[in-house]
């Protein structure tokens, strides 16, 4: 049986196109599925942390998923010690001259804690690192919370904590 090139092309090209179209859509589908999986939090997810330096201050940004923005409580101090939800004292794993402790109310770090390091180092003038301290789910009627520490070095004149949308994020400016 003799098959001409044009007959072969009519059979192979559509089949190859279908296979390539299927292969081309797999990463997009997998990426969308993993992105949707990352957003499984009761209220809002903490997805990432990044930092940069600017004239006179360092900025730390916590990227959030979709949902209502969390209330953020901040406390500044010279001690690296903090209390866990169970009342156990723990020490920050990275040393600094001062520390900023943040509690994100109604926020969870499910994906963040699985895909990001618990300690993220930065080589900035004031901000040296961030550390995920703990995350709690809804326990006995309490709302979930996620706590972070920011390790600082050098003088800090003040700090400012605020939230922004589109995309959702918590921003901390630490002034030198």
Tab-separated table of N, CA and C in Angstrom:
chain	number	residue	atom	x	y	z
A	1	UNK	N	0.834	-1.162	0.000
A	1	UNK	CA	0.000	0.000	0.000
A	1	UNK	C	0.886	1.235	0.000
A	2	UNK	N	0.634	2.069	-0.958
A	2	UNK	CA	1.433	3.274	-1.118
A	2	UNK	C	0.656	4.477	-0.597
A	3	UNK	N	1.309	5.267	0.325
A	3	UNK	CA	0.672	6.445	0.897
A	3	UNK	C	1.423	7.665	0.388
A	4	UNK	N	0.691	8.588	-0.176
A	4	UNK	CA	1.333	9.795	-0.688
A	4	UNK	C	1.582	10.776	0.461
A	5	UNK	N	2.463	11.709	0.205
A	5	UNK	CA	2.782	12.720	1.225
A	5	UNK	C	1.560	13.549	1.585
A	6	UNK	N	0.754	13.891	0.628
A	6	UNK	CA	-0.416	14.718	0.923
A	6	UNK	C	-1.420	13.950	1.780
A	7	UNK	N	-1.570	12.653	1.543
A	7	UNK	CA	-2.474	11.849	2.367
A	7	UNK	C	-1.933	11.752	3.782
A	8	UNK	N	-0.624	11.522	3.909
A	8	UNK	CA	0.015	11.437	5.211
A	8	UNK	C	-0.118	12.770	5.963
A	9	UNK	N	0.073	13.866	5.266
A	9	UNK	CA	-0.033	15.187	5.886
A	9	UNK	C	-1.453	15.435	6.383
A	10	UNK	N	-2.473	14.987	5.596
A	10	UNK	CA	-3.856	15.176	6.023
A	10	UNK	C	-4.174	14.383	7.284
A	11	UNK	N	-3.466	13.286	7.514
A	11	UNK	CA	-3.703	12.465	8.702
A	11	UNK	C	-2.864	12.929	9.897
A	12	UNK	N	-1.611	13.231	9.660
A	12	UNK	CA	-0.678	13.529	10.743
A	12	UNK	C	-0.834	14.949	11.277
A	13	UNK	N	-0.995	15.939	10.420
A	13	UNK	CA	-1.045	17.328	10.864
A	13	UNK	C	-2.199	17.573	11.845
A	14	UNK	N	-3.435	17.140	11.538
A	14	UNK	CA	-4.503	17.363	12.526
A	14	UNK	C	-4.244	16.636	13.854
A	15	UNK	N	-3.722	15.422	13.787
A	15	UNK	CA	-3.443	14.672	15.022
A	15	UNK	C	-2.338	15.356	15.824
A	16	UNK	N	-1.290	15.800	15.145
A	16	UNK	CA	-0.195	16.492	15.835
A	16	UNK	C	-0.683	17.811	16.427
A	17	UNK	N	-1.518	18.527	15.710
A	17	UNK	CA	-2.062	19.789	16.219
A	17	UNK	C	-2.888	19.551	17.481
A	18	UNK	N	-3.687	18.492	17.471
A	18	UNK	CA	-4.507	18.182	18.642
A	18	UNK	C	-3.634	17.837	19.842
A	19	UNK	N	-2.586	17.064	19.624
A	19	UNK	CA	-1.669	16.699	20.712
A	19	UNK	C	-0.966	17.940	21.245
A	20	UNK	N	-0.459	18.790	20.358
A	20	UNK	CA	0.238	20.000	20.792
A	20	UNK	C	-0.703	20.951	21.530
A	21	UNK	N	-1.938	21.063	21.074
A	21	UNK	CA	-2.901	21.935	21.752
A	21	UNK	C	-3.173	21.421	23.161
A	22	UNK	N	-3.270	20.095	23.293
A	22	UNK	CA	-3.491	19.500	24.611
A	22	UNK	C	-2.291	19.737	25.502
A	23	UNK	N	-1.090	19.523	24.987
A	23	UNK	CA	0.122	19.740	25.778
A	23	UNK	C	0.276	21.202	26.162
A	24	UNK	N	-0.054	22.090	25.261
A	24	UNK	CA	0.064	23.523	25.542
A	24	UNK	C	-0.898	23.983	26.619
A	25	UNK	N	-2.033	23.317	26.773
A	25	UNK	CA	-3.002	23.757	27.776
A	25	UNK	C	-2.748	23.158	29.145
A	26	UNK	N	-1.934	22.122	29.249
A	26	UNK	CA	-1.699	21.472	30.536
A	26	UNK	C	-1.056	22.412	31.552
A	27	UNK	N	0.049	23.138	31.239
A	27	UNK	CA	0.619	24.021	32.248
A	27	UNK	C	-0.347	25.111	32.702
A	28	UNK	N	-1.124	25.647	31.784
A	28	UNK	CA	-2.075	26.683	32.151
A	28	UNK	C	-3.113	26.123	33.116
A	29	UNK	N	-3.632	24.943	32.823
A	29	UNK	CA	-4.620	24.307	33.679
A	29	UNK	C	-4.000	23.961	35.022
A	30	UNK	N	-2.789	23.424	35.017
A	30	UNK	CA	-2.117	23.073	36.270
A	30	UNK	C	-1.820	24.321	37.087
A	31	UNK	N	-1.410	25.391	36.423
A	31	UNK	CA	-1.123	26.646	37.141
A	31	UNK	C	-2.398	27.194	37.755
A	32	UNK	N	-3.493	27.155	37.002
A	32	UNK	CA	-4.760	27.656	37.537
A	32	UNK	C	-5.216	26.801	38.711
A	33	UNK	N	-5.050	25.485	38.603
A	33	UNK	CA	-5.440	24.599	39.694
A	33	UNK	C	-4.604	24.859	40.931
A	34	UNK	N	-3.278	25.047	40.778
A	34	UNK	CA	-2.442	25.303	41.945
A	34	UNK	C	-2.733	26.681	42.522
A	35	UNK	N	-3.069	27.648	41.675
A	35	UNK	CA	-3.400	28.982	42.161
A	35	UNK	C	-4.695	28.933	42.968
A	36	UNK	N	-5.688	28.194	42.476
A	36	UNK	CA	-6.934	28.053	43.212
A	36	UNK	C	-6.709	27.286	44.502
A	37	UNK	N	-5.837	26.276	44.484
A	37	UNK	CA	-5.549	25.511	45.683
A	37	UNK	C	-4.876	26.385	46.731
A	38	UNK	N	-4.071	27.355	46.310
A	38	UNK	CA	-3.375	28.234	47.253
A	38	UNK	C	-4.352	29.151	47.975
A	39	UNK	N	-5.516	29.372	47.434
A	39	UNK	CA	-6.470	30.301	48.002
A	39	UNK	C	-7.515	29.620	48.898
A	40	UNK	N	-7.150	28.528	49.538
A	40	UNK	CA	-8.094	27.838	50.400
A	40	UNK	C	-7.840	28.261	51.847
A	41	UNK	N	-8.391	29.397	52.227
A	41	UNK	CA	-8.289	29.922	53.580
A	41	UNK	C	-9.676	30.367	54.007
A	42	UNK	N	-9.941	30.337	55.299
A	42	UNK	CA	-11.254	30.748	55.789
A	42	UNK	C	-11.554	32.211	55.461
A	43	UNK	N	-10.575	33.077	55.662
A	43	UNK	CA	-10.794	34.503	55.423
A	43	UNK	C	-9.904	35.009	54.287
A	44	UNK	N	-8.597	35.083	54.524
A	44	UNK	CA	-7.657	35.546	53.505
A	44	UNK	C	-6.319	34.842	53.741
A	45	UNK	N	-5.615	34.552	52.659
A	45	UNK	CA	-4.324	33.863	52.745
A	45	UNK	C	-3.170	34.858	52.658
A	46	UNK	N	-2.112	34.599	53.424
A	46	UNK	CA	-0.851	35.316	53.269
A	46	UNK	C	-0.029	34.460	52.310
A	47	UNK	N	0.310	35.004	51.148
A	47	UNK	CA	0.949	34.215	50.102
A	47	UNK	C	2.441	34.445	49.942
A	48	UNK	N	2.939	35.631	50.294
A	48	UNK	CA	4.357	35.918	50.043
A	48	UNK	C	4.821	37.086	50.889
A	49	UNK	N	6.140	37.238	50.965
A	49	UNK	CA	6.737	38.413	51.600
A	49	UNK	C	7.903	38.866	50.722
A	50	UNK	N	8.025	40.178	50.581
A	50	UNK	CA	9.147	40.754	49.838
A	50	UNK	C	9.533	42.061	50.507
A	51	UNK	N	10.715	42.559	50.223
A	51	UNK	CA	11.178	43.791	50.860
A	51	UNK	C	12.118	44.533	49.925
A	52	UNK	N	12.182	45.848	50.117
A	52	UNK	CA	13.064	46.699	49.315
A	52	UNK	C	13.425	47.926	50.137
A	53	UNK	N	14.531	48.551	49.761
A	53	UNK	CA	14.947	49.764	50.453
A	53	UNK	C	14.611	50.988	49.616
A	54	UNK	N	14.312	52.071	50.302
A	54	UNK	CA	13.995	53.355	49.677
A	54	UNK	C	14.735	54.436	50.454
A	55	UNK	N	14.759	55.632	49.958
A	55	UNK	CA	15.441	56.727	50.643
A	55	UNK	C	14.784	56.969	52.006
A	56	UNK	N	15.512	56.689	53.073
A	56	UNK	CA	15.033	56.941	54.424
A	56	UNK	C	14.249	55.828	55.081
A	57	UNK	N	13.880	54.786	54.343
A	57	UNK	CA	13.109	53.703	54.954
A	57	UNK	C	13.247	52.408	54.160
A	58	UNK	N	12.964	51.289	54.840
A	58	UNK	CA	12.851	49.977	54.205
A	58	UNK	C	11.377	49.605	54.213
A	59	UNK	N	10.938	48.933	53.154
A	59	UNK	CA	9.528	48.533	53.035
A	59	UNK	C	9.440	47.018	52.958
A	60	UNK	N	8.546	46.451	53.782
A	60	UNK	CA	8.227	45.024	53.754
A	60	UNK	C	6.787	44.903	53.289
A	61	UNK	N	6.540	44.018	52.323
A	61	UNK	CA	5.194	43.833	51.777
A	61	UNK	C	4.811	42.366	51.898
A	62	UNK	N	3.673	42.115	52.514
A	62	UNK	CA	3.107	40.773	52.592
A	62	UNK	C	1.983	40.701	51.564
A	63	UNK	N	2.159	39.858	50.548
A	63	UNK	CA	1.139	39.669	49.524
A	63	UNK	C	0.036	38.774	50.050
A	64	UNK	N	-1.210	39.174	49.812
A	64	UNK	CA	-2.377	38.447	50.295
A	64	UNK	C	-3.211	37.945	49.134
A	65	UNK	N	-4.056	36.967	49.408
A	65	UNK	CA	-4.983	36.465	48.411
A	65	UNK	C	-6.255	37.299	48.392
A	66	UNK	N	-7.290	36.718	47.849
A	66	UNK	CA	-8.587	37.396	47.765
A	66	UNK	C	-9.307	37.306	49.100
A	67	UNK	N	-10.095	38.303	49.401
A	67	UNK	CA	-10.886	38.294	50.631
A	67	UNK	C	-10.813	39.627	51.345
A	68	UNK	N	-11.421	39.675	52.527
A	68	UNK	CA	-11.397	40.886	53.337
A	68	UNK	C	-10.007	41.069	53.934
A	69	UNK	N	-9.514	42.293	53.912
A	69	UNK	CA	-8.182	42.574	54.455
A	69	UNK	C	-8.154	42.305	55.956
A	70	UNK	N	-7.036	41.781	56.454
A	70	UNK	CA	-6.954	41.495	57.878
A	70	UNK	C	-6.723	42.756	58.704
A	71	UNK	N	-7.133	42.710	59.960
A	71	UNK	CA	-6.721	43.737	60.912
A	71	UNK	C	-5.292	43.362	61.315
A	72	UNK	N	-4.417	44.349	61.418
A	72	UNK	CA	-3.015	44.067	61.732
A	72	UNK	C	-2.643	44.790	63.022
A	73	UNK	N	-2.142	44.026	63.994
A	73	UNK	CA	-1.628	44.597	65.234
A	73	UNK	C	-0.107	44.519	65.175
A	74	UNK	N	0.568	45.584	65.611
A	74	UNK	CA	2.030	45.631	65.578
A	74	UNK	C	2.561	46.022	66.949
A	75	UNK	N	3.700	45.435	67.306
A	75	UNK	CA	4.386	45.775	68.553
A	75	UNK	C	5.881	45.797	68.277
A	76	UNK	N	6.541	46.842	68.742
A	76	UNK	CA	7.980	47.027	68.532
A	76	UNK	C	8.698	46.797	69.859
A	77	UNK	N	9.845	46.118	69.798
A	77	UNK	CA	10.598	45.899	71.026
A	77	UNK	C	12.032	45.489	70.775
A	78	UNK	N	12.812	45.441	71.852
A	78	UNK	CA	14.225	45.079	71.764
A	78	UNK	C	14.468	43.601	72.048
A	79	UNK	N	13.473	42.896	72.525
A	79	UNK	CA	13.634	41.481	72.883
A	79	UNK	C	13.228	40.573	71.729
A	80	UNK	N	14.016	39.513	71.470
A	80	UNK	CA	13.662	38.563	70.407
A	80	UNK	C	12.638	37.521	70.850
A	81	UNK	N	12.123	37.609	72.068
A	81	UNK	CA	11.192	36.617	72.601
A	81	UNK	C	9.744	36.982	72.276
A	82	UNK	N	8.953	35.936	71.986
A	82	UNK	CA	7.527	36.098	71.737
A	82	UNK	C	6.796	34.914	72.350
A	83	UNK	N	5.490	35.029	72.516
A	83	UNK	CA	4.676	33.956	73.091
A	83	UNK	C	3.875	33.261	71.994
A	84	UNK	N	3.864	31.941	72.040
A	84	UNK	CA	3.051	31.163	71.106
A	84	UNK	C	1.601	31.182	71.597
A	85	UNK	N	0.647	30.728	70.774
A	85	UNK	CA	-0.753	30.704	71.223
A	85	UNK	C	-0.954	29.838	72.466
A	86	UNK	N	-0.097	28.856	72.664
A	86	UNK	CA	-0.201	27.992	73.842
A	86	UNK	C	0.469	28.572	75.075
A	87	UNK	N	1.013	29.795	74.969
A	87	UNK	CA	1.652	30.436	76.109
A	87	UNK	C	3.113	30.061	76.304
A	88	UNK	N	3.700	29.402	75.319
A	88	UNK	CA	5.106	28.998	75.408
A	88	UNK	C	6.002	30.119	74.862
A	89	UNK	N	6.998	30.550	75.649
A	89	UNK	CA	7.910	31.573	75.127
A	89	UNK	C	8.880	30.969	74.120
A	90	UNK	N	9.098	31.679	73.023
A	90	UNK	CA	10.050	31.251	71.996
A	90	UNK	C	10.893	32.443	71.587
A	91	UNK	N	12.051	32.136	71.013
A	91	UNK	CA	12.974	33.176	70.599
A	91	UNK	C	13.079	33.207	69.080
A	92	UNK	N	13.166	34.388	68.517
A	92	UNK	CA	13.361	34.535	67.071
A	92	UNK	C	14.646	33.812	66.680
A	93	UNK	N	14.659	33.229	65.502
A	93	UNK	CA	15.833	32.460	65.081
A	93	UNK	C	16.958	33.326	64.531
A	94	UNK	N	16.662	34.563	64.157
A	94	UNK	CA	17.678	35.490	63.649
A	94	UNK	C	17.801	36.647	64.633
A	95	UNK	N	19.042	37.020	64.945
A	95	UNK	CA	19.285	38.114	65.895
A	95	UNK	C	19.274	39.466	65.205
A	96	UNK	N	18.797	40.470	65.917
A	96	UNK	CA	18.805	41.843	65.450
A	96	UNK	C	18.938	42.774	66.640
A	97	UNK	N	18.934	44.059	66.394
A	97	UNK	CA	19.004	45.010	67.505
A	97	UNK	C	17.599	45.354	68.008
A	98	UNK	N	16.573	45.111	67.175
A	98	UNK	CA	15.180	45.296	67.589
A	98	UNK	C	14.282	44.446	66.692
A	99	UNK	N	13.014	44.382	67.086
A	99	UNK	CA	12.081	43.479	66.414
A	99	UNK	C	10.717	44.142	66.299
A	100	UNK	N	10.041	43.845	65.220
A	100	UNK	CA	8.671	44.303	65.025
A	100	UNK	C	7.816	43.047	64.889
A	101	UNK	N	6.852	42.892	65.791
A	101	UNK	CA	5.979	41.723	65.789
A	101	UNK	C	4.630	42.120	65.207
A	102	UNK	N	4.143	41.324	64.248
A	102	UNK	CA	2.891	41.624	63.554
A	102	UNK	C	1.928	40.459	63.726
A	103	UNK	N	0.675	40.773	63.991
A	103	UNK	CA	-0.365	39.756	64.059
A	103	UNK	C	-1.443	40.121	63.052
A	104	UNK	N	-1.639	39.256	62.068
A	104	UNK	CA	-2.670	39.455	61.042
A	104	UNK	C	-3.917	38.695	61.508
A	105	UNK	N	-4.929	39.430	61.915
A	105	UNK	CA	-6.172	38.816	62.396
A	105	UNK	C	-7.041	38.421	61.194
A	106	UNK	N	-7.670	37.262	61.304
A	106	UNK	CA	-8.506	36.705	60.233
A	106	UNK	C	-7.695	36.456	58.967
A	107	UNK	N	-6.470	35.969	59.144
A	107	UNK	CA	-5.610	35.618	58.013
A	107	UNK	C	-4.897	34.307	58.342
A	108	UNK	N	-4.633	33.546	57.303
A	108	UNK	CA	-3.943	32.273	57.468
A	108	UNK	C	-2.746	32.206	56.529
A	109	UNK	N	-1.781	31.389	56.892
A	109	UNK	CA	-0.567	31.238	56.092
A	109	UNK	C	-0.428	29.812	55.583
A	110	UNK	N	-1.526	29.202	55.172
A	110	UNK	CA	-1.472	27.808	54.721
A	110	UNK	C	-0.469	27.625	53.594
A	111	UNK	N	-0.678	28.283	52.472
A	111	UNK	CA	0.227	28.129	51.338
A	111	UNK	C	1.582	28.757	51.633
A	112	UNK	N	1.588	29.893	52.307
A	112	UNK	CA	2.848	30.570	52.608
A	112	UNK	C	3.765	29.653	53.404
A	113	UNK	N	3.221	29.004	54.428
A	113	UNK	CA	4.054	28.182	55.299
A	113	UNK	C	4.522	26.907	54.602
A	114	UNK	N	3.843	26.489	53.559
A	114	UNK	CA	4.242	25.281	52.846
A	114	UNK	C	5.237	25.567	51.726
A	115	UNK	N	5.173	26.745	51.119
A	115	UNK	CA	5.998	27.011	49.940
A	115	UNK	C	7.071	28.069	50.158
A	116	UNK	N	7.058	28.759	51.280
A	116	UNK	CA	8.039	29.807	51.541
A	116	UNK	C	8.858	29.441	52.770
A	117	UNK	N	10.078	29.943	52.841
A	117	UNK	CA	10.864	29.676	54.041
A	117	UNK	C	10.259	30.402	55.243
A	118	UNK	N	10.377	29.789	56.400
A	118	UNK	CA	9.852	30.436	57.605
A	118	UNK	C	10.669	31.667	57.954
A	119	UNK	N	11.946	31.685	57.564
A	119	UNK	CA	12.787	32.864	57.732
A	119	UNK	C	13.231	33.314	56.351
A	120	UNK	N	12.912	34.549	56.018
A	120	UNK	CA	13.306	35.126	54.724
A	120	UNK	C	14.309	36.238	55.018
A	121	UNK	N	15.540	36.069	54.545
A	121	UNK	CA	16.594	37.058	54.803
A	121	UNK	C	16.580	38.167	53.756
A	122	UNK	N	16.878	39.383	54.221
A	122	UNK	CA	16.995	40.545	53.348
A	122	UNK	C	18.251	41.295	53.750
A	123	UNK	N	18.976	41.800	52.801
A	123	UNK	CA	20.187	42.558	53.088
A	123	UNK	C	19.901	44.043	52.871
A	124	UNK	N	19.015	44.586	53.702
A	124	UNK	CA	18.621	45.982	53.597
A	124	UNK	C	19.242	46.766	54.754
A	125	UNK	N	19.269	48.081	54.677
A	125	UNK	CA	19.882	48.867	55.752
A	125	UNK	C	19.288	48.600	57.142
A	126	UNK	N	17.969	48.438	57.234
A	126	UNK	CA	17.335	48.224	58.540
A	126	UNK	C	16.707	46.840	58.653
A	127	UNK	N	15.966	46.403	57.646
A	127	UNK	CA	15.292	45.109	57.688
A	127	UNK	C	16.276	44.012	57.316
A	128	UNK	N	16.480	43.089	58.256
A	128	UNK	CA	17.414	41.981	58.037
A	128	UNK	C	16.700	40.692	57.645
A	129	UNK	N	15.499	40.475	58.181
A	129	UNK	CA	14.785	39.235	57.879
A	129	UNK	C	13.338	39.335	58.363
A	130	UNK	N	12.523	38.424	57.862
A	130	UNK	CA	11.180	38.216	58.399
A	130	UNK	C	11.090	36.767	58.821
A	131	UNK	N	10.244	36.496	59.791
A	131	UNK	CA	10.075	35.127	60.264
A	131	UNK	C	8.599	34.858	60.493
A	132	UNK	N	8.100	33.754	59.934
A	132	UNK	CA	6.749	33.296	60.238
A	132	UNK	C	6.805	32.684	61.632
A	133	UNK	N	6.085	33.260	62.574
A	133	UNK	CA	6.130	32.777	63.948
A	133	UNK	C	5.143	31.641	64.154
A	134	UNK	N	3.887	31.856	63.779
A	134	UNK	CA	2.884	30.796	63.867
A	134	UNK	C	1.629	31.233	63.138
A	135	UNK	N	0.794	30.270	62.834
A	135	UNK	CA	-0.519	30.536	62.256
A	135	UNK	C	-1.515	29.637	62.965
A	136	UNK	N	-2.668	30.179	63.243
A	136	UNK	CA	-3.701	29.399	63.919
A	136	UNK	C	-4.947	29.389	63.056
A	137	UNK	N	-5.671	28.320	63.128
A	137	UNK	CA	-6.959	28.260	62.454
A	137	UNK	C	-8.035	28.740	63.406
A	138	UNK	N	-9.268	28.524	63.039
A	138	UNK	CA	-10.372	28.854	63.944
A	138	UNK	C	-10.423	27.791	65.030
A	139	UNK	N	-10.066	28.177	66.253
A	139	UNK	CA	-10.023	27.234	67.367
A	139	UNK	C	-10.983	27.718	68.446
A	140	UNK	N	-11.918	26.851	68.821
A	140	UNK	CA	-12.857	27.154	69.899
A	140	UNK	C	-13.506	28.527	69.766
A	141	UNK	N	-13.914	28.870	68.559
A	141	UNK	CA	-14.599	30.128	68.344
A	141	UNK	C	-13.696	31.327	68.109
A	142	UNK	N	-12.381	31.149	68.232
A	142	UNK	CA	-11.456	32.245	67.959
A	142	UNK	C	-11.187	32.328	66.465
A	143	UNK	N	-11.002	33.528	65.971
A	143	UNK	CA	-10.705	33.730	64.553
A	143	UNK	C	-9.262	33.330	64.275
A	144	UNK	N	-8.968	32.927	63.033
A	144	UNK	CA	-7.584	32.576	62.697
A	144	UNK	C	-6.687	33.810	62.753
A	145	UNK	N	-5.405	33.572	62.998
A	145	UNK	CA	-4.412	34.647	63.016
A	145	UNK	C	-3.083	34.102	62.537
A	146	UNK	N	-2.297	34.954	61.953
A	146	UNK	CA	-0.946	34.607	61.531
A	146	UNK	C	-0.018	35.685	62.063
A	147	UNK	N	1.053	35.241	62.736
A	147	UNK	CA	1.995	36.188	63.330
A	147	UNK	C	3.359	36.087	62.660
A	148	UNK	N	3.935	37.247	62.409
A	148	UNK	CA	5.263	37.367	61.811
A	148	UNK	C	6.134	38.234	62.691
A	149	UNK	N	7.436	38.042	62.594
A	149	UNK	CA	8.397	38.932	63.216
A	149	UNK	C	9.275	39.525	62.131
A	150	UNK	N	9.627	40.787	62.279
A	150	UNK	CA	10.573	41.428	61.369
A	150	UNK	C	11.815	41.752	62.192
A	151	UNK	N	12.946	41.233	61.757
A	151	UNK	CA	14.204	41.432	62.456
A	151	UNK	C	14.850	42.700	61.909
A	152	UNK	N	15.175	43.620	62.812
A	152	UNK	CA	15.707	44.928	62.426
A	152	UNK	C	17.124	45.104	62.966
A	153	UNK	N	17.902	45.917	62.297
A	153	UNK	CA	19.266	46.231	62.723
A	153	UNK	C	19.470	47.724	62.579
A	154	UNK	N	20.063	48.341	63.594
A	154	UNK	CA	20.313	49.777	63.528
A	154	UNK	C	19.165	50.572	64.107
A	155	UNK	N	19.252	51.873	63.940
A	155	UNK	CA	18.249	52.743	64.552
A	155	UNK	C	16.959	52.757	63.735
A	156	UNK	N	15.864	52.783	64.460
A	156	UNK	CA	14.535	52.865	63.861
A	156	UNK	C	13.856	54.078	64.485
A	157	UNK	N	13.486	55.052	63.662
A	157	UNK	CA	12.835	56.244	64.204
A	157	UNK	C	11.333	56.033	64.377
A	158	UNK	N	10.734	55.262	63.477
A	158	UNK	CA	9.308	54.951	63.549
A	158	UNK	C	8.984	53.909	62.490
A	159	UNK	N	7.755	53.407	62.543
A	159	UNK	CA	7.277	52.477	61.524
A	159	UNK	C	5.820	52.793	61.227
A	160	UNK	N	5.374	52.386	60.051
A	160	UNK	CA	4.003	52.632	59.618
A	160	UNK	C	3.476	51.340	59.001
A	161	UNK	N	2.312	50.882	59.459
A	161	UNK	CA	1.686	49.657	58.954
A	161	UNK	C	0.363	50.041	58.306
A	162	UNK	N	0.153	49.590	57.060
A	162	UNK	CA	-1.108	49.885	56.379
A	162	UNK	C	-1.407	48.790	55.365
A	163	UNK	N	-2.657	48.772	54.882
A	163	UNK	CA	-3.083	47.786	53.892
A	163	UNK	C	-3.422	48.487	52.586
A	164	UNK	N	-3.263	47.753	51.506
A	164	UNK	CA	-3.616	48.236	50.169
A	164	UNK	C	-4.373	47.131	49.440
A	165	UNK	N	-5.114	47.536	48.417
A	165	UNK	CA	-5.865	46.566	47.614
A	165	UNK	C	-5.406	46.618	46.161
A	166	UNK	N	-5.874	45.641	45.410
A	166	UNK	CA	-5.636	45.513	43.957
A	166	UNK	C	-4.156	45.507	43.608
A	167	UNK	N	-3.377	44.543	44.006
A	167	UNK	CA	-3.712	43.351	44.788
A	167	UNK	C	-3.680	43.631	46.292
A	168	UNK	N	-4.319	42.730	47.048
A	168	UNK	CA	-4.358	42.875	48.506
A	168	UNK	C	-2.964	42.678	49.088
A	169	UNK	N	-2.607	43.564	50.046
A	169	UNK	CA	-1.307	43.428	50.693
A	169	UNK	C	-1.262	44.240	51.977
A	170	UNK	N	-0.353	43.814	52.872
A	170	UNK	CA	-0.030	44.560	54.085
A	170	UNK	C	1.355	45.136	53.868
A	171	UNK	N	1.501	46.430	54.128
A	171	UNK	CA	2.768	47.130	53.885
A	171	UNK	C	3.288	47.675	55.211
A	172	UNK	N	4.581	47.481	55.458
A	172	UNK	CA	5.225	48.013	56.645
A	172	UNK	C	6.425	48.838	56.200
A	173	UNK	N	6.406	50.124	56.522
A	173	UNK	CA	7.539	51.004	56.257
A	173	UNK	C	8.283	51.198	57.573
A	174	UNK	N	9.583	50.886	57.563
A	174	UNK	CA	10.425	51.055	58.748
A	174	UNK	C	11.405	52.189	58.440
A	175	UNK	N	11.253	53.299	59.169
A	175	UNK	CA	12.053	54.493	58.902
A	175	UNK	C	13.345	54.487	59.724
A	176	UNK	N	14.444	54.922	59.072
A	176	UNK	CA	15.758	54.986	59.723
A	176	UNK	C	15.922	56.320	60.408
